[in-house]
Amino acid sequence: MALLNGLRAAYQVKSLGLNPKQPVGFFGIAGGGNGAGYAAEYQPWYYPELNVGAVVLQNFNADQKQFVNFSNGSMASAFGFTTIVGLNESYPSMNLDKHLNELGRAQAAAWKTMCQTYGYFVFGFERFEPLFKGNQNPAEIKDFQYAYADNIMGTDKYGPQAPTLITSCGEDGSFMSVTPAADMRKLVQRYRDLGTKVTYVPAKCDDTELITNTYRWTTGLFGMQTSDWIDAKLKKPRPDPTDLTIRGLPTGQAWPNTLFSRRYSPEREPR
Protein backbone atom coordinates (compact mmCIF):
# COMPACT_ATOMS: atom_id res chain seq x y z
CA MET A 1 0.00 0.00 0.00
CA ALA A 2 2.93 2.34 0.68
CA LEU A 3 3.97 2.19 -2.98
CA LEU A 4 0.53 3.32 -4.15
CA ASN A 5 0.27 6.02 -1.50
CA GLY A 6 3.73 7.28 -2.44
CA LEU A 7 2.76 7.58 -6.10
CA ARG A 8 -0.49 9.30 -5.26
CA ALA A 9 1.35 11.81 -3.07
CA ALA A 10 4.01 12.44 -5.73
CA TYR A 11 1.41 13.33 -8.35
CA GLN A 12 -0.03 15.93 -5.99
CA VAL A 13 3.28 17.82 -5.91
CA LYS A 14 2.73 20.01 -8.97
CA SER A 15 6.27 21.38 -8.97
CA LEU A 16 7.58 17.94 -9.93
CA GLY A 17 5.87 18.18 -13.30
CA LEU A 18 4.79 14.53 -13.31
CA ASN A 19 2.24 13.42 -15.89
CA PRO A 20 -0.37 11.21 -14.15
CA LYS A 21 -1.39 9.70 -17.50
CA GLN A 22 2.12 8.47 -18.24
CA PRO A 23 2.34 4.70 -17.72
CA VAL A 24 4.33 3.55 -14.71
CA GLY A 25 5.96 0.22 -14.00
CA PHE A 26 6.14 -1.77 -10.78
CA PHE A 27 9.48 -3.55 -10.39
CA GLY A 28 10.50 -5.54 -7.35
CA ILE A 29 13.08 -8.17 -6.39
CA ALA A 30 13.03 -10.24 -3.17
CA GLY A 31 11.07 -8.25 -0.56
CA GLY A 32 10.53 -5.59 -3.20
CA GLY A 33 8.75 -8.24 -5.24
CA ASN A 34 6.25 -8.65 -2.43
CA GLY A 35 5.71 -4.89 -2.22
CA ALA A 36 5.32 -4.49 -5.97
CA GLY A 37 3.09 -7.55 -6.19
CA TYR A 38 0.72 -6.44 -3.47
CA ALA A 39 0.61 -2.94 -4.97
CA ALA A 40 -0.38 -4.48 -8.30
CA GLU A 41 -3.10 -6.54 -6.58
CA TYR A 42 -4.51 -3.55 -4.67
CA GLN A 43 -4.24 -1.04 -7.51
CA PRO A 44 -7.48 -2.00 -9.36
CA TRP A 45 -9.66 -1.01 -6.42
CA TYR A 46 -7.44 1.32 -4.38
CA TYR A 47 -5.95 3.47 -7.14
CA PRO A 48 -7.83 2.52 -10.36
CA GLU A 49 -6.96 5.74 -12.19
CA LEU A 50 -3.22 4.96 -12.02
CA ASN A 51 -1.90 3.97 -15.44
CA VAL A 52 0.17 0.85 -14.72
CA GLY A 53 1.91 -0.31 -17.87
CA ALA A 54 3.88 -3.30 -16.62
CA VAL A 55 4.78 -5.31 -13.52
CA VAL A 56 8.01 -7.25 -12.92
CA LEU A 57 8.28 -9.53 -9.88
CA GLN A 58 11.38 -11.57 -9.15
CA ASN A 59 12.73 -13.97 -6.51
CA PHE A 60 10.18 -13.22 -3.78
CA ASN A 61 8.16 -15.30 -1.33
CA ALA A 62 4.57 -15.67 -2.53
CA ASP A 63 3.54 -17.95 0.35
CA GLN A 64 4.88 -17.03 3.78
CA LYS A 65 4.41 -20.42 5.43
CA GLN A 66 6.11 -22.28 2.60
CA PHE A 67 8.94 -19.74 2.63
CA VAL A 68 9.51 -20.14 6.38
CA ASN A 69 9.59 -23.91 5.96
CA PHE A 70 11.88 -23.73 2.91
CA SER A 71 14.33 -21.28 4.46
CA ASN A 72 14.72 -23.21 7.71
CA GLY A 73 18.41 -24.15 7.83
CA SER A 74 19.17 -22.74 4.36
CA MET A 75 21.26 -19.77 3.30
CA ALA A 76 18.02 -17.76 3.50
CA SER A 77 17.28 -18.64 7.12
CA ALA A 78 17.78 -15.05 8.25
CA PHE A 79 15.13 -13.93 5.74
CA GLY A 80 12.76 -16.59 7.09
CA PHE A 81 13.18 -15.65 10.73
CA THR A 82 12.81 -11.93 10.05
CA THR A 83 9.64 -12.71 8.09
CA ILE A 84 8.20 -14.15 11.29
CA VAL A 85 9.39 -11.16 13.34
CA GLY A 86 7.92 -8.73 10.82
CA LEU A 87 4.56 -10.50 10.59
CA ASN A 88 4.27 -10.42 14.38
CA GLU A 89 4.31 -6.61 14.29
CA SER A 90 1.07 -6.61 12.26
CA TYR A 91 -0.49 -9.79 13.68
CA PRO A 92 -0.26 -9.65 17.49
CA SER A 93 -2.28 -12.87 17.71
CA MET A 94 0.92 -14.69 16.72
CA ASN A 95 2.17 -14.12 20.29
CA LEU A 96 5.73 -14.55 19.08
CA ASP A 97 7.41 -13.83 22.42
CA LYS A 98 5.32 -16.55 24.03
CA HIS A 99 6.72 -19.11 21.61
CA LEU A 100 10.35 -17.96 21.51
CA ASN A 101 12.84 -19.16 24.10
CA GLU A 102 15.45 -16.84 25.62
CA LEU A 103 17.81 -17.24 22.67
CA GLY A 104 15.04 -16.62 20.18
CA ARG A 105 13.81 -13.49 21.96
CA ALA A 106 17.35 -12.10 22.05
CA GLN A 107 17.79 -12.74 18.35
CA ALA A 108 14.40 -11.22 17.47
CA ALA A 109 15.25 -8.10 19.49
CA ALA A 110 18.62 -7.83 17.76
CA TRP A 111 17.01 -7.99 14.32
CA LYS A 112 14.95 -4.90 15.11
CA THR A 113 18.04 -2.76 15.59
CA MET A 114 20.87 -4.24 13.49
CA CYS A 115 21.93 -3.56 9.92
CA GLN A 116 20.08 -6.34 8.15
CA THR A 117 22.66 -6.93 5.42
CA TYR A 118 25.18 -7.92 8.07
CA GLY A 119 22.67 -10.13 9.82
CA TYR A 120 21.69 -12.04 6.71
CA PHE A 121 25.24 -13.31 6.32
CA VAL A 122 25.85 -13.99 10.02
CA PHE A 123 22.62 -15.96 10.57
CA GLY A 124 22.53 -17.94 7.33
CA PHE A 125 22.05 -21.73 7.52
CA GLU A 126 20.47 -21.48 10.97
CA ARG A 127 17.79 -23.92 12.09
CA PHE A 128 14.74 -22.27 13.64
CA GLU A 129 13.74 -24.98 16.12
CA PRO A 130 16.45 -24.11 18.71
CA LEU A 131 14.98 -20.59 18.90
CA PHE A 132 11.51 -21.79 19.92
CA LYS A 133 10.20 -23.40 23.07
CA GLY A 134 9.78 -27.13 22.75
CA ASN A 135 11.99 -27.15 19.65
CA GLN A 136 8.95 -26.23 17.54
CA ASN A 137 9.02 -25.69 13.79
CA PRO A 138 7.59 -22.14 13.39
CA ALA A 139 5.96 -23.07 10.08
CA GLU A 140 3.60 -25.35 12.03
CA ILE A 141 2.83 -23.25 15.14
CA LYS A 142 -0.94 -22.86 15.38
CA ASP A 143 -0.88 -19.19 16.41
CA PHE A 144 1.03 -18.31 13.22
CA GLN A 145 -1.34 -19.91 10.71
CA TYR A 146 -3.72 -16.95 10.35
CA ALA A 147 -0.89 -14.58 9.48
CA TYR A 148 0.56 -17.05 6.99
CA ALA A 149 -2.77 -17.67 5.28
CA ASP A 150 -3.58 -13.97 5.13
CA ASN A 151 -0.40 -13.29 3.16
CA ILE A 152 -0.57 -15.71 0.25
CA MET A 153 -0.24 -13.63 -2.89
CA GLY A 154 -2.81 -14.02 -5.66
CA THR A 155 -5.72 -14.84 -3.35
CA ASP A 156 -7.55 -11.50 -3.43
CA LYS A 157 -10.32 -10.60 -5.87
CA TYR A 158 -7.95 -8.99 -8.38
CA GLY A 159 -4.58 -9.84 -9.83
CA PRO A 160 -2.33 -7.31 -11.55
CA GLN A 161 -4.18 -5.60 -14.39
CA ALA A 162 -1.05 -4.81 -16.41
CA PRO A 163 1.12 -7.36 -18.24
CA THR A 164 3.22 -9.08 -15.59
CA LEU A 165 6.60 -10.80 -15.78
CA ILE A 166 7.46 -13.26 -13.02
CA THR A 167 10.93 -14.75 -12.88
CA SER A 168 12.83 -16.70 -10.24
CA CYS A 169 14.95 -19.82 -9.98
CA GLY A 170 13.21 -22.53 -11.98
CA GLU A 171 14.48 -25.27 -9.66
CA ASP A 172 15.56 -25.52 -6.03
CA GLY A 173 18.96 -27.07 -6.76
CA SER A 174 21.26 -24.22 -5.77
CA PHE A 175 22.54 -22.77 -2.52
CA MET A 176 21.23 -19.44 -3.85
CA SER A 177 17.67 -20.73 -4.21
CA VAL A 178 16.02 -18.79 -1.40
CA THR A 179 12.35 -19.12 -2.42
CA PRO A 180 10.54 -22.33 -3.44
CA ALA A 181 10.33 -22.63 -7.23
CA ALA A 182 6.95 -24.35 -6.95
CA ASP A 183 5.47 -21.32 -5.16
CA MET A 184 6.25 -19.13 -8.18
CA ARG A 185 4.54 -21.54 -10.56
CA LYS A 186 1.48 -21.68 -8.32
CA LEU A 187 1.32 -17.87 -8.14
CA VAL A 188 1.58 -17.64 -11.93
CA GLN A 189 -1.45 -19.92 -12.22
CA ARG A 190 -3.43 -18.01 -9.58
CA TYR A 191 -2.77 -14.72 -11.38
CA ARG A 192 -3.75 -16.24 -14.73
CA ASP A 193 -6.96 -17.54 -13.16
CA LEU A 194 -7.68 -13.94 -12.11
CA GLY A 195 -7.18 -12.74 -15.69
CA THR A 196 -3.64 -11.37 -15.46
CA LYS A 197 -1.48 -11.70 -18.57
CA VAL A 198 1.58 -13.35 -17.05
CA THR A 199 4.91 -14.10 -18.68
CA TYR A 200 6.80 -16.66 -16.59
CA VAL A 201 10.56 -16.95 -17.17
CA PRO A 202 12.27 -19.44 -14.83
CA ALA A 203 15.93 -18.56 -14.34
CA LYS A 204 18.81 -21.02 -14.36
CA CYS A 205 20.29 -20.72 -10.88
CA ASP A 206 21.93 -24.10 -10.48
CA ASP A 207 25.54 -24.37 -9.35
CA THR A 208 26.67 -25.63 -12.77
CA GLU A 209 25.38 -22.40 -14.31
CA LEU A 210 27.29 -20.44 -11.67
CA ILE A 211 30.55 -22.07 -12.78
CA THR A 212 30.00 -22.18 -16.55
CA ASN A 213 28.07 -18.94 -17.10
CA THR A 214 28.60 -16.64 -14.13
CA TYR A 215 27.30 -13.56 -15.95
CA ARG A 216 23.97 -15.16 -16.83
CA TRP A 217 23.67 -16.69 -13.35
CA THR A 218 24.17 -13.27 -11.73
CA THR A 219 21.81 -11.37 -14.01
CA GLY A 220 19.19 -14.07 -13.57
CA LEU A 221 19.31 -13.62 -9.79
CA PHE A 222 19.26 -9.82 -9.74
CA GLY A 223 16.87 -9.03 -12.57
CA MET A 224 18.95 -7.14 -15.10
CA GLN A 225 17.59 -9.36 -17.88
CA THR A 226 14.05 -8.02 -17.34
CA SER A 227 14.82 -4.35 -18.08
CA ASP A 228 14.21 -4.66 -21.84
CA TRP A 229 10.86 -6.35 -21.25
CA ILE A 230 9.50 -3.67 -18.93
CA ASP A 231 10.89 -0.90 -21.15
CA ALA A 232 9.05 -2.31 -24.17
CA LYS A 233 5.79 -2.68 -22.26
CA LEU A 234 5.90 0.90 -20.96
CA LYS A 235 6.37 2.23 -24.50
CA LYS A 236 3.21 0.51 -25.78
CA PRO A 237 -0.03 2.57 -25.84
CA ARG A 238 -2.27 1.71 -22.93
CA PRO A 239 -6.07 2.13 -22.47
CA ASP A 240 -7.32 5.14 -20.51
CA PRO A 241 -7.07 4.01 -16.86
CA THR A 242 -9.88 6.35 -15.83
CA ASP A 243 -12.30 4.21 -17.86
CA LEU A 244 -13.20 1.79 -15.11
CA THR A 245 -15.27 -0.37 -17.46
CA ILE A 246 -12.05 -1.87 -18.86
CA ARG A 247 -11.28 -3.24 -15.39
CA GLY A 248 -14.76 -4.55 -14.69
CA LEU A 249 -15.25 -1.96 -11.96
CA PRO A 250 -18.51 -0.03 -11.52
CA THR A 251 -18.55 3.09 -13.72
CA GLY A 252 -19.30 6.33 -11.93
CA GLN A 253 -19.10 4.75 -8.51
CA ALA A 254 -16.41 5.82 -6.07
CA TRP A 255 -14.31 2.85 -5.04
CA PRO A 256 -13.90 2.61 -1.26
CA ASN A 257 -10.67 4.27 -0.17
CA THR A 258 -10.02 1.72 2.56
CA LEU A 259 -6.59 0.62 3.69
CA PHE A 260 -6.92 -3.12 3.23
CA SER A 261 -8.93 -5.51 1.07
CA ARG A 262 -9.05 -9.10 2.30
CA ARG A 263 -5.69 -8.54 3.95
CA TYR A 264 -5.27 -8.08 7.69
CA SER A 265 -7.94 -6.34 9.74
CA PRO A 266 -7.87 -6.35 13.56
CA GLU A 267 -11.50 -7.41 13.93
CA ARG A 268 -10.85 -10.59 11.89
CA GLU A 269 -7.72 -11.65 13.70
CA PRO A 270 -7.99 -14.56 16.17
CA ARG A 271 -8.09 -13.62 19.81
mmCIF file of C-alpha atoms in Angstrom:
data_model
loop_
_atom_site.group_PDB
_atom_site.id
_atom_site.type_symbol
_atom_site.label_atom_id
_atom_site.label_comp_id
_atom_site.label_asym_id
_atom_site.label_seq_id
_atom_site.Cartn_x
_atom_site.Cartn_y
_atom_site.Cartn_z
ATOM 1 C CA MET A 1 0.000 0.000 0.000
ATOM 2 C CA ALA A 2 2.928 2.341 0.678
ATOM 3 C CA LEU A 3 3.972 2.185 -2.975
ATOM 4 C CA LEU A 4 0.527 3.323 -4.154
ATOM 5 C CA ASN A 5 0.274 6.019 -1.500
ATOM 6 C CA GLY A 6 3.728 7.283 -2.443
ATOM 7 C CA LEU A 7 2.758 7.578 -6.102
ATOM 8 C CA ARG A 8 -0.491 9.304 -5.255
ATOM 9 C CA ALA A 9 1.355 11.813 -3.071
ATOM 10 C CA ALA A 10 4.014 12.439 -5.729
ATOM 11 C CA TYR A 11 1.412 13.330 -8.347
ATOM 12 C CA GLN A 12 -0.033 15.931 -5.985
ATOM 13 C CA VAL A 13 3.285 17.820 -5.910
ATOM 14 C CA LYS A 14 2.729 20.015 -8.968
ATOM 15 C CA SER A 15 6.272 21.381 -8.974
ATOM 16 C CA LEU A 16 7.580 17.936 -9.933
ATOM 17 C CA GLY A 17 5.865 18.184 -13.298
ATOM 18 C CA LEU A 18 4.795 14.529 -13.313
ATOM 19 C CA ASN A 19 2.240 13.418 -15.889
ATOM 20 C CA PRO A 20 -0.370 11.210 -14.153
ATOM 21 C CA LYS A 21 -1.393 9.698 -17.497
ATOM 22 C CA GLN A 22 2.123 8.473 -18.243
ATOM 23 C CA PRO A 23 2.337 4.702 -17.717
ATOM 24 C CA VAL A 24 4.330 3.551 -14.706
ATOM 25 C CA GLY A 25 5.962 0.223 -14.003
ATOM 26 C CA PHE A 26 6.135 -1.766 -10.782
ATOM 27 C CA PHE A 27 9.475 -3.553 -10.389
ATOM 28 C CA GLY A 28 10.496 -5.539 -7.347
ATOM 29 C CA ILE A 29 13.078 -8.172 -6.392
ATOM 30 C CA ALA A 30 13.031 -10.236 -3.175
ATOM 31 C CA GLY A 31 11.070 -8.252 -0.562
ATOM 32 C CA GLY A 32 10.533 -5.586 -3.202
ATOM 33 C CA GLY A 33 8.752 -8.239 -5.244
ATOM 34 C CA ASN A 34 6.250 -8.653 -2.426
ATOM 35 C CA GLY A 35 5.713 -4.893 -2.216
ATOM 36 C CA ALA A 36 5.317 -4.486 -5.967
ATOM 37 C CA GLY A 37 3.094 -7.555 -6.189
ATOM 38 C CA TYR A 38 0.716 -6.439 -3.470
ATOM 39 C CA ALA A 39 0.611 -2.938 -4.972
ATOM 40 C CA ALA A 40 -0.384 -4.481 -8.299
ATOM 41 C CA GLU A 41 -3.097 -6.545 -6.578
ATOM 42 C CA TYR A 42 -4.510 -3.550 -4.671
ATOM 43 C CA GLN A 43 -4.237 -1.040 -7.511
ATOM 44 C CA PRO A 44 -7.480 -1.995 -9.363
ATOM 45 C CA TRP A 45 -9.658 -1.005 -6.416
ATOM 46 C CA TYR A 46 -7.437 1.318 -4.376
ATOM 47 C CA TYR A 47 -5.954 3.473 -7.145
ATOM 48 C CA PRO A 48 -7.827 2.523 -10.364
ATOM 49 C CA GLU A 49 -6.960 5.744 -12.191
ATOM 50 C CA LEU A 50 -3.220 4.961 -12.018
ATOM 51 C CA ASN A 51 -1.896 3.967 -15.437
ATOM 52 C CA VAL A 52 0.167 0.851 -14.719
ATOM 53 C CA GLY A 53 1.909 -0.314 -17.870
ATOM 54 C CA ALA A 54 3.883 -3.300 -16.622
ATOM 55 C CA VAL A 55 4.781 -5.307 -13.519
ATOM 56 C CA VAL A 56 8.008 -7.248 -12.924
ATOM 57 C CA LEU A 57 8.277 -9.528 -9.876
ATOM 58 C CA GLN A 58 11.379 -11.573 -9.154
ATOM 59 C CA ASN A 59 12.730 -13.972 -6.514
ATOM 60 C CA PHE A 60 10.180 -13.219 -3.782
ATOM 61 C CA ASN A 61 8.165 -15.296 -1.329
ATOM 62 C CA ALA A 62 4.571 -15.667 -2.527
ATOM 63 C CA ASP A 63 3.536 -17.953 0.350
ATOM 64 C CA GLN A 64 4.884 -17.026 3.777
ATOM 65 C CA LYS A 65 4.412 -20.418 5.430
ATOM 66 C CA GLN A 66 6.114 -22.277 2.605
ATOM 67 C CA PHE A 67 8.939 -19.743 2.631
ATOM 68 C CA VAL A 68 9.511 -20.139 6.381
ATOM 69 C CA ASN A 69 9.585 -23.911 5.960
ATOM 70 C CA PHE A 70 11.877 -23.727 2.908
ATOM 71 C CA SER A 71 14.328 -21.278 4.458
ATOM 72 C CA ASN A 72 14.723 -23.206 7.711
ATOM 73 C CA GLY A 73 18.408 -24.150 7.828
ATOM 74 C CA SER A 74 19.171 -22.739 4.365
ATOM 75 C CA MET A 75 21.264 -19.769 3.298
ATOM 76 C CA ALA A 76 18.016 -17.758 3.495
ATOM 77 C CA SER A 77 17.279 -18.636 7.125
ATOM 78 C CA ALA A 78 17.780 -15.048 8.251
ATOM 79 C CA PHE A 79 15.132 -13.930 5.742
ATOM 80 C CA GLY A 80 12.762 -16.591 7.087
ATOM 81 C CA PHE A 81 13.179 -15.650 10.731
ATOM 82 C CA THR A 82 12.811 -11.930 10.050
ATOM 83 C CA THR A 83 9.639 -12.707 8.088
ATOM 84 C CA ILE A 84 8.205 -14.148 11.289
ATOM 85 C CA VAL A 85 9.394 -11.159 13.340
ATOM 86 C CA GLY A 86 7.920 -8.734 10.815
ATOM 87 C CA LEU A 87 4.563 -10.502 10.593
ATOM 88 C CA ASN A 88 4.269 -10.420 14.378
ATOM 89 C CA GLU A 89 4.306 -6.612 14.285
ATOM 90 C CA SER A 90 1.070 -6.614 12.262
ATOM 91 C CA TYR A 91 -0.489 -9.790 13.677
ATOM 92 C CA PRO A 92 -0.257 -9.649 17.487
ATOM 93 C CA SER A 93 -2.284 -12.872 17.712
ATOM 94 C CA MET A 94 0.921 -14.691 16.724
ATOM 95 C CA ASN A 95 2.172 -14.122 20.293
ATOM 96 C CA LEU A 96 5.729 -14.550 19.082
ATOM 97 C CA ASP A 97 7.409 -13.830 22.416
ATOM 98 C CA LYS A 98 5.317 -16.555 24.033
ATOM 99 C CA HIS A 99 6.721 -19.112 21.605
ATOM 100 C CA LEU A 100 10.349 -17.960 21.514
ATOM 101 C CA ASN A 101 12.840 -19.156 24.098
ATOM 102 C CA GLU A 102 15.446 -16.844 25.619
ATOM 103 C CA LEU A 103 17.811 -17.239 22.670
ATOM 104 C CA GLY A 104 15.038 -16.623 20.183
ATOM 105 C CA ARG A 105 13.813 -13.491 21.964
ATOM 106 C CA ALA A 106 17.348 -12.098 22.048
ATOM 107 C CA GLN A 107 17.786 -12.735 18.345
ATOM 108 C CA ALA A 108 14.401 -11.218 17.466
ATOM 109 C CA ALA A 109 15.249 -8.104 19.494
ATOM 110 C CA ALA A 110 18.619 -7.827 17.759
ATOM 111 C CA TRP A 111 17.014 -7.986 14.320
ATOM 112 C CA LYS A 112 14.946 -4.901 15.112
ATOM 113 C CA THR A 113 18.043 -2.763 15.586
ATOM 114 C CA MET A 114 20.875 -4.239 13.488
ATOM 115 C CA CYS A 115 21.926 -3.563 9.924
ATOM 116 C CA GLN A 116 20.083 -6.339 8.149
ATOM 117 C CA THR A 117 22.661 -6.930 5.416
ATOM 118 C CA TYR A 118 25.183 -7.924 8.065
ATOM 119 C CA GLY A 119 22.673 -10.130 9.823
ATOM 120 C CA TYR A 120 21.689 -12.036 6.710
ATOM 121 C CA PHE A 121 25.236 -13.310 6.320
ATOM 122 C CA VAL A 122 25.849 -13.991 10.017
ATOM 123 C CA PHE A 123 22.625 -15.956 10.567
ATOM 124 C CA GLY A 124 22.528 -17.941 7.330
ATOM 125 C CA PHE A 125 22.046 -21.734 7.518
ATOM 126 C CA GLU A 126 20.471 -21.480 10.974
ATOM 127 C CA ARG A 127 17.785 -23.921 12.090
ATOM 128 C CA PHE A 128 14.735 -22.268 13.640
ATOM 129 C CA GLU A 129 13.740 -24.977 16.118
ATOM 130 C CA PRO A 130 16.450 -24.114 18.711
ATOM 131 C CA LEU A 131 14.977 -20.588 18.898
ATOM 132 C CA PHE A 132 11.510 -21.791 19.919
ATOM 133 C CA LYS A 133 10.195 -23.399 23.068
ATOM 134 C CA GLY A 134 9.785 -27.134 22.748
ATOM 135 C CA ASN A 135 11.994 -27.149 19.649
ATOM 136 C CA GLN A 136 8.946 -26.227 17.537
ATOM 137 C CA ASN A 137 9.023 -25.689 13.787
ATOM 138 C CA PRO A 138 7.587 -22.143 13.391
ATOM 139 C CA ALA A 139 5.955 -23.075 10.078
ATOM 140 C CA GLU A 140 3.596 -25.346 12.026
ATOM 141 C CA ILE A 141 2.834 -23.247 15.139
ATOM 142 C CA LYS A 142 -0.939 -22.858 15.384
ATOM 143 C CA ASP A 143 -0.875 -19.192 16.410
ATOM 144 C CA PHE A 144 1.029 -18.313 13.216
ATOM 145 C CA GLN A 145 -1.343 -19.906 10.705
ATOM 146 C CA TYR A 146 -3.720 -16.955 10.348
ATOM 147 C CA ALA A 147 -0.887 -14.583 9.479
ATOM 148 C CA TYR A 148 0.557 -17.045 6.985
ATOM 149 C CA ALA A 149 -2.775 -17.673 5.285
ATOM 150 C CA ASP A 150 -3.581 -13.968 5.129
ATOM 151 C CA ASN A 151 -0.404 -13.290 3.158
ATOM 152 C CA ILE A 152 -0.572 -15.713 0.250
ATOM 153 C CA MET A 153 -0.242 -13.634 -2.887
ATOM 154 C CA GLY A 154 -2.807 -14.016 -5.656
ATOM 155 C CA THR A 155 -5.721 -14.840 -3.352
ATOM 156 C CA ASP A 156 -7.555 -11.498 -3.432
ATOM 157 C CA LYS A 157 -10.318 -10.603 -5.870
ATOM 158 C CA TYR A 158 -7.954 -8.986 -8.380
ATOM 159 C CA GLY A 159 -4.585 -9.843 -9.828
ATOM 160 C CA PRO A 160 -2.331 -7.315 -11.548
ATOM 161 C CA GLN A 161 -4.178 -5.602 -14.394
ATOM 162 C CA ALA A 162 -1.047 -4.809 -16.406
ATOM 163 C CA PRO A 163 1.117 -7.364 -18.239
ATOM 164 C CA THR A 164 3.223 -9.081 -15.590
ATOM 165 C CA LEU A 165 6.597 -10.799 -15.783
ATOM 166 C CA ILE A 166 7.461 -13.261 -13.020
ATOM 167 C CA THR A 167 10.926 -14.753 -12.877
ATOM 168 C CA SER A 168 12.830 -16.702 -10.242
ATOM 169 C CA CYS A 169 14.953 -19.815 -9.985
ATOM 170 C CA GLY A 170 13.207 -22.528 -11.977
ATOM 171 C CA GLU A 171 14.476 -25.269 -9.658
ATOM 172 C CA ASP A 172 15.562 -25.517 -6.030
ATOM 173 C CA GLY A 173 18.959 -27.074 -6.764
ATOM 174 C CA SER A 174 21.257 -24.221 -5.771
ATOM 175 C CA PHE A 175 22.536 -22.770 -2.524
ATOM 176 C CA MET A 176 21.225 -19.436 -3.854
ATOM 177 C CA SER A 177 17.666 -20.732 -4.211
ATOM 178 C CA VAL A 178 16.023 -18.795 -1.402
ATOM 179 C CA THR A 179 12.347 -19.115 -2.424
ATOM 180 C CA PRO A 180 10.539 -22.334 -3.435
ATOM 181 C CA ALA A 181 10.325 -22.629 -7.226
ATOM 182 C CA ALA A 182 6.953 -24.352 -6.949
ATOM 183 C CA ASP A 183 5.474 -21.323 -5.163
ATOM 184 C CA MET A 184 6.251 -19.130 -8.183
ATOM 185 C CA ARG A 185 4.539 -21.541 -10.563
ATOM 186 C CA LYS A 186 1.485 -21.676 -8.317
ATOM 187 C CA LEU A 187 1.316 -17.873 -8.143
ATOM 188 C CA VAL A 188 1.585 -17.639 -11.932
ATOM 189 C CA GLN A 189 -1.446 -19.919 -12.221
ATOM 190 C CA ARG A 190 -3.428 -18.008 -9.581
ATOM 191 C CA TYR A 191 -2.772 -14.722 -11.382
ATOM 192 C CA ARG A 192 -3.754 -16.240 -14.727
ATOM 193 C CA ASP A 193 -6.959 -17.543 -13.164
ATOM 194 C CA LEU A 194 -7.683 -13.944 -12.114
ATOM 195 C CA GLY A 195 -7.178 -12.745 -15.689
ATOM 196 C CA THR A 196 -3.642 -11.369 -15.460
ATOM 197 C CA LYS A 197 -1.478 -11.702 -18.566
ATOM 198 C CA VAL A 198 1.583 -13.348 -17.053
ATOM 199 C CA THR A 199 4.915 -14.100 -18.679
ATOM 200 C CA TYR A 200 6.798 -16.661 -16.595
ATOM 201 C CA VAL A 201 10.557 -16.951 -17.168
ATOM 202 C CA PRO A 202 12.272 -19.437 -14.831
ATOM 203 C CA ALA A 203 15.930 -18.556 -14.337
ATOM 204 C CA LYS A 204 18.809 -21.021 -14.364
ATOM 205 C CA CYS A 205 20.286 -20.722 -10.883
ATOM 206 C CA ASP A 206 21.931 -24.105 -10.478
ATOM 207 C CA ASP A 207 25.541 -24.373 -9.354
ATOM 208 C CA THR A 208 26.675 -25.625 -12.766
ATOM 209 C CA GLU A 209 25.376 -22.398 -14.306
ATOM 210 C CA LEU A 210 27.294 -20.439 -11.665
ATOM 211 C CA ILE A 211 30.553 -22.070 -12.775
ATOM 212 C CA THR A 212 29.997 -22.179 -16.547
ATOM 213 C CA ASN A 213 28.073 -18.936 -17.098
ATOM 214 C CA THR A 214 28.596 -16.638 -14.126
ATOM 215 C CA TYR A 215 27.297 -13.557 -15.945
ATOM 216 C CA ARG A 216 23.969 -15.163 -16.828
ATOM 217 C CA TRP A 217 23.670 -16.690 -13.346
ATOM 218 C CA THR A 218 24.167 -13.269 -11.726
ATOM 219 C CA THR A 219 21.806 -11.368 -14.014
ATOM 220 C CA GLY A 220 19.189 -14.071 -13.568
ATOM 221 C CA LEU A 221 19.307 -13.616 -9.788
ATOM 222 C CA PHE A 222 19.261 -9.819 -9.739
ATOM 223 C CA GLY A 223 16.873 -9.026 -12.565
ATOM 224 C CA MET A 224 18.953 -7.140 -15.103
ATOM 225 C CA GLN A 225 17.590 -9.361 -17.879
ATOM 226 C CA THR A 226 14.053 -8.018 -17.341
ATOM 227 C CA SER A 227 14.816 -4.351 -18.082
ATOM 228 C CA ASP A 228 14.213 -4.661 -21.840
ATOM 229 C CA TRP A 229 10.857 -6.353 -21.252
ATOM 230 C CA ILE A 230 9.504 -3.671 -18.928
ATOM 231 C CA ASP A 231 10.888 -0.900 -21.149
ATOM 232 C CA ALA A 232 9.050 -2.310 -24.175
ATOM 233 C CA LYS A 233 5.788 -2.680 -22.261
ATOM 234 C CA LEU A 234 5.902 0.898 -20.959
ATOM 235 C CA LYS A 235 6.367 2.229 -24.496
ATOM 236 C CA LYS A 236 3.214 0.506 -25.778
ATOM 237 C CA PRO A 237 -0.028 2.571 -25.841
ATOM 238 C CA ARG A 238 -2.270 1.713 -22.925
ATOM 239 C CA PRO A 239 -6.068 2.134 -22.470
ATOM 240 C CA ASP A 240 -7.321 5.137 -20.507
ATOM 241 C CA PRO A 241 -7.066 4.008 -16.860
ATOM 242 C CA THR A 242 -9.885 6.346 -15.831
ATOM 243 C CA ASP A 243 -12.296 4.210 -17.863
ATOM 244 C CA LEU A 244 -13.205 1.795 -15.107
ATOM 245 C CA THR A 245 -15.272 -0.365 -17.461
ATOM 246 C CA ILE A 246 -12.045 -1.868 -18.862
ATOM 247 C CA ARG A 247 -11.279 -3.236 -15.395
ATOM 248 C CA GLY A 248 -14.758 -4.552 -14.692
ATOM 249 C CA LEU A 249 -15.248 -1.957 -11.957
ATOM 250 C CA PRO A 250 -18.511 -0.032 -11.525
ATOM 251 C CA THR A 251 -18.547 3.088 -13.717
ATOM 252 C CA GLY A 252 -19.297 6.335 -11.935
ATOM 253 C CA GLN A 253 -19.100 4.753 -8.507
ATOM 254 C CA ALA A 254 -16.412 5.816 -6.067
ATOM 255 C CA TRP A 255 -14.315 2.849 -5.043
ATOM 256 C CA PRO A 256 -13.897 2.605 -1.259
ATOM 257 C CA ASN A 257 -10.671 4.269 -0.166
ATOM 258 C CA THR A 258 -10.017 1.716 2.556
ATOM 259 C CA LEU A 259 -6.594 0.617 3.693
ATOM 260 C CA PHE A 260 -6.923 -3.124 3.231
ATOM 261 C CA SER A 261 -8.932 -5.511 1.073
ATOM 262 C CA ARG A 262 -9.046 -9.100 2.303
ATOM 263 C CA ARG A 263 -5.691 -8.536 3.952
ATOM 264 C CA TYR A 264 -5.269 -8.077 7.692
ATOM 265 C CA SER A 265 -7.937 -6.336 9.742
ATOM 266 C CA PRO A 266 -7.868 -6.348 13.557
ATOM 267 C CA GLU A 267 -11.498 -7.407 13.934
ATOM 268 C CA ARG A 268 -10.846 -10.590 11.891
ATOM 269 C CA GLU A 269 -7.721 -11.648 13.699
ATOM 270 C CA PRO A 270 -7.994 -14.561 16.166
ATOM 271 C CA ARG A 271 -8.088 -13.616 19.809
#
